[in-house]
PDB file of C-alpha atoms in Angstrom:
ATOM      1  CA  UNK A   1      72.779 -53.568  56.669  1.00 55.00           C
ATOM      2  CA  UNK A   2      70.349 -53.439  54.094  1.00 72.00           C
ATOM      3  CA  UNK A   3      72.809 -50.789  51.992  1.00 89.00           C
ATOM      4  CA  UNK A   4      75.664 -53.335  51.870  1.00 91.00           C
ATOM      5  CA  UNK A   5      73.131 -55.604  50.851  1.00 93.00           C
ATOM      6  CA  UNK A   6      71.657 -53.842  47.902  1.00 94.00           C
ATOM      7  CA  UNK A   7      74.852 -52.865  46.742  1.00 94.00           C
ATOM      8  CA  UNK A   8      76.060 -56.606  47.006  1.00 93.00           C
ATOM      9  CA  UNK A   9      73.002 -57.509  45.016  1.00 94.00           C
ATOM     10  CA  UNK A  10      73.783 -55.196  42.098  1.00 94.00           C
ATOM     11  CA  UNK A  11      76.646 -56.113  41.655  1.00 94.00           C
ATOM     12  CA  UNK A  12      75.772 -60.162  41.581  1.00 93.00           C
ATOM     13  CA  UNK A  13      73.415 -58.901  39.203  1.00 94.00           C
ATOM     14  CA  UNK A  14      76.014 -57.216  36.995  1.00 95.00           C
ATOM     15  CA  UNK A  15      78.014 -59.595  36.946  1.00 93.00           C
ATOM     16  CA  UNK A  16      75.385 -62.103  35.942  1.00 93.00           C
ATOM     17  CA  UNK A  17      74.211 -59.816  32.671  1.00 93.00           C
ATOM     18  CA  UNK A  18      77.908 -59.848  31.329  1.00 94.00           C
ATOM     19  CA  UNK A  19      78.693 -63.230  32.105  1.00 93.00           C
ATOM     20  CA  UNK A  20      75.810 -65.773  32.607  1.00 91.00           C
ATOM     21  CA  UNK A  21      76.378 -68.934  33.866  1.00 92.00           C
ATOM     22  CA  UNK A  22      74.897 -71.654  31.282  1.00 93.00           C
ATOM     23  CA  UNK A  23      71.460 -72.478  31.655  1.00 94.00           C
ATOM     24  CA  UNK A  24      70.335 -70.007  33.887  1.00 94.00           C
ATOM     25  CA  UNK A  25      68.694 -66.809  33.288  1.00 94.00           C
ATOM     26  CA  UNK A  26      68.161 -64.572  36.769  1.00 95.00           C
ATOM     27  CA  UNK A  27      67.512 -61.193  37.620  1.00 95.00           C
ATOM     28  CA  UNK A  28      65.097 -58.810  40.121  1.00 97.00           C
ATOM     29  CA  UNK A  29      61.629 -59.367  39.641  1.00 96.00           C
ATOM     30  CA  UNK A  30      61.534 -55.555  39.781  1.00 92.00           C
ATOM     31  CA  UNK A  31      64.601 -53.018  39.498  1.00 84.00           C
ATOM     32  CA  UNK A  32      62.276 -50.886  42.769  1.00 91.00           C
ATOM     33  CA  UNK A  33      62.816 -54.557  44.920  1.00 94.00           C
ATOM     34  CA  UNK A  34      66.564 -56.392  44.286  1.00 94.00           C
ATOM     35  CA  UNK A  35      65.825 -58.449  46.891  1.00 97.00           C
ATOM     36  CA  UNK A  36      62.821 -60.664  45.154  1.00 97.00           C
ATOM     37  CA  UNK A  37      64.457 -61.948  41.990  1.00 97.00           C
ATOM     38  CA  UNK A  38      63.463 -64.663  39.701  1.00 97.00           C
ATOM     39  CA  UNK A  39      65.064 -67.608  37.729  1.00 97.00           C
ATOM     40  CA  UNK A  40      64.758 -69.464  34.536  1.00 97.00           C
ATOM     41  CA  UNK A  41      66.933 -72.755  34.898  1.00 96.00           C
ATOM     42  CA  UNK A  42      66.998 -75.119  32.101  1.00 96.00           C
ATOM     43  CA  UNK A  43      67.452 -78.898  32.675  1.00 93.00           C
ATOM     44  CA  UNK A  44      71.126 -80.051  32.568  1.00 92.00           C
ATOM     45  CA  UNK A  45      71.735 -82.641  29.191  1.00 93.00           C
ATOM     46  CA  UNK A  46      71.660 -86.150  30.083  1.00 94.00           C
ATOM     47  CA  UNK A  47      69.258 -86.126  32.346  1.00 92.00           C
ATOM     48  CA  UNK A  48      65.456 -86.416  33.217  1.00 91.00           C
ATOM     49  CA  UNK A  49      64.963 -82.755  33.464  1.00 92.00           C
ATOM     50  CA  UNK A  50      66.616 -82.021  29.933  1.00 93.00           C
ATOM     51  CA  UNK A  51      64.928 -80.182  27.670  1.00 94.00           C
ATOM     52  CA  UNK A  52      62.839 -78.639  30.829  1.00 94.00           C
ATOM     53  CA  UNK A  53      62.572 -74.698  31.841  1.00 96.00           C
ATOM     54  CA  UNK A  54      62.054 -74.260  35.668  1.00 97.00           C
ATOM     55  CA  UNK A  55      61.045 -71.190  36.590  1.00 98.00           C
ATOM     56  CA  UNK A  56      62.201 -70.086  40.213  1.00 97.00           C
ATOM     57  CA  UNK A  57      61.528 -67.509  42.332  1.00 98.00           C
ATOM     58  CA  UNK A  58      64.476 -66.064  45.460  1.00 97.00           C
ATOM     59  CA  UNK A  59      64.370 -64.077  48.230  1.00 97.00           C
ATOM     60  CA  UNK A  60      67.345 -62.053  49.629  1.00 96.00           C
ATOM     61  CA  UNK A  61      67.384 -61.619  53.540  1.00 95.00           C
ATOM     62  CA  UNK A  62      68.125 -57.934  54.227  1.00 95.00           C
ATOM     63  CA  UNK A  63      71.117 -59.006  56.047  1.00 93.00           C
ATOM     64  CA  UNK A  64      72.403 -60.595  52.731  1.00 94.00           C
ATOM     65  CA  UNK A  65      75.145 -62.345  51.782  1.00 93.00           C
ATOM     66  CA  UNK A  66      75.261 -62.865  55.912  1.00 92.00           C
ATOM     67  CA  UNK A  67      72.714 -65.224  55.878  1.00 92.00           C
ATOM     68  CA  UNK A  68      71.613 -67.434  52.589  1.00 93.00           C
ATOM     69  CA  UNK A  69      68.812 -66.475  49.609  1.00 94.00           C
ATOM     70  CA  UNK A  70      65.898 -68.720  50.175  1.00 96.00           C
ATOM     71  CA  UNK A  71      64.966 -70.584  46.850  1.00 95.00           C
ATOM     72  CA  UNK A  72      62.006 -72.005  45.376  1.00 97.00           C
ATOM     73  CA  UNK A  73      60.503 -73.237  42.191  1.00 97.00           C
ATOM     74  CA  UNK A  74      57.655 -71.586  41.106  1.00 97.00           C
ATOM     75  CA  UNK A  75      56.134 -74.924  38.934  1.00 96.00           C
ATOM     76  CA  UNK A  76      55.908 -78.588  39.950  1.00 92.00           C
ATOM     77  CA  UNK A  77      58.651 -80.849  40.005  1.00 88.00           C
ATOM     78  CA  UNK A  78      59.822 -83.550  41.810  1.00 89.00           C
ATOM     79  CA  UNK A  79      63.272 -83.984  43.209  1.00 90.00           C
ATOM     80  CA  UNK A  80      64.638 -85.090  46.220  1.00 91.00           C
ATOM     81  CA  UNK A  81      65.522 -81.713  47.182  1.00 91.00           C
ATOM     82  CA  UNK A  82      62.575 -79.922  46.575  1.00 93.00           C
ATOM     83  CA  UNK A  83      59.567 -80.193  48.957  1.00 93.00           C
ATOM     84  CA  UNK A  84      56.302 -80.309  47.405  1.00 94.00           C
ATOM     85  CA  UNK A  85      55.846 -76.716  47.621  1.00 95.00           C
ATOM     86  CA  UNK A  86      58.744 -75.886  45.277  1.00 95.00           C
ATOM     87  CA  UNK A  87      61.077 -75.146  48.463  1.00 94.00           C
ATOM     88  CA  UNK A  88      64.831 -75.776  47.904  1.00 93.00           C
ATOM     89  CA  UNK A  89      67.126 -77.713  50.884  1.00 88.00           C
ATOM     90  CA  UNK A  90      70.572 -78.044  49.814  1.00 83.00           C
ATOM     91  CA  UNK A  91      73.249 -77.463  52.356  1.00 81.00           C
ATOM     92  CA  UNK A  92      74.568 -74.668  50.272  1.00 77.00           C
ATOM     93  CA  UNK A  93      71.523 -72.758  51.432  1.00 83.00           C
ATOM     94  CA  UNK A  94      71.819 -73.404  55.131  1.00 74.00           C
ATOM     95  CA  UNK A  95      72.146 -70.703  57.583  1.00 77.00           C
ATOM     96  CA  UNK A  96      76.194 -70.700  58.426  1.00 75.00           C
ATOM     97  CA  UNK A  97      77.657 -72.591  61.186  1.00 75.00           C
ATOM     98  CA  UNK A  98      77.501 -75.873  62.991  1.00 70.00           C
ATOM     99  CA  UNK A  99      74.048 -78.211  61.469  1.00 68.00           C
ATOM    100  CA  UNK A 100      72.311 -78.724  65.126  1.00 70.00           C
ATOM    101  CA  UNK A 101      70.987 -82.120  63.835  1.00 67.00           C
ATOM    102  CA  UNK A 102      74.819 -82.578  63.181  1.00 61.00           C
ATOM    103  CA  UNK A 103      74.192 -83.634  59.206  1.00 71.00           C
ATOM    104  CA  UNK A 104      76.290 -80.590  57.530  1.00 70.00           C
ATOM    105  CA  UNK A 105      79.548 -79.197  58.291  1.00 75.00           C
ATOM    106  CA  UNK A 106      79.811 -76.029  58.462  1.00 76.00           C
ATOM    107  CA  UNK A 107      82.271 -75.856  55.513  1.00 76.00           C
ATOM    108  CA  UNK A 108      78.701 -77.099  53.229  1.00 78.00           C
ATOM    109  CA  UNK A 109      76.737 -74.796  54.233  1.00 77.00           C
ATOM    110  CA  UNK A 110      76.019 -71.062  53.313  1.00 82.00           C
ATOM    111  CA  UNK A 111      79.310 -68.674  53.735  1.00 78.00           C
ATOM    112  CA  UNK A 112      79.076 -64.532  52.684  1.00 79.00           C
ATOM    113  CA  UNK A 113      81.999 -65.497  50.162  1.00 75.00           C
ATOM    114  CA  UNK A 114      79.585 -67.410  48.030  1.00 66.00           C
ATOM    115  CA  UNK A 115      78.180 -65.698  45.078  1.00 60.00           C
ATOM    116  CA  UNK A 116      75.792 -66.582  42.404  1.00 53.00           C
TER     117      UNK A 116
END
């Protein structure tokens, strides 16, 4: 599985060096490792975190895009979806499927279509 995955990865990554999405910078920490990359997010205009650069640091399961990056930010911030250690929960990051506390639907949380 891990094959697909790398070769999924690269070509995210491609696709991110000709056409980044604004405000982020991402990319593998190493080009030996595609499955550790990190982030530079800048804060969205209009809002508290504006003028901000977040640095961010995810990790790609080996059975990627199956199952959901996990996500955190690598400096302190506070927002109600980050826990204190720079950990990410948004639904978009949930394992597929039904929520078994029966919060999500399935249709917000993580699907293989999803890309960067």
């Amino acid at each position: 599985m891990a094959g697909s995955a790398l070769r999924r990865l690269m070509a995210e990554y491609r696709q991110l060096t000709l056409n980044p999405p604004d405000g982020i910078i991402a990319g593998p920490i190493n080009e030996e490792n595609f499955f550790e990359w990190e982030a530079l997010i800048t804060g969205p205009e209009g809002t508290c975190f504006e003028g901000g650069v977040f640095p961010a640091k995810l990790i790609f399961p080996p059975d990627y895009p199956l199952s959901p990056p996990k996500m955190q930010f690598t400096c302190e911030m506070f927002h109600p979806n980050i826990y204190a250690d720079g950990r990410v929960c948004i639904s978009i990051l949930h394992a597929p499927g039904d929520d078994p506390m029966g919060y999500e639907s399935s249709a917000e949380r993580w699907s293989p279509v999803q890309s960067y």
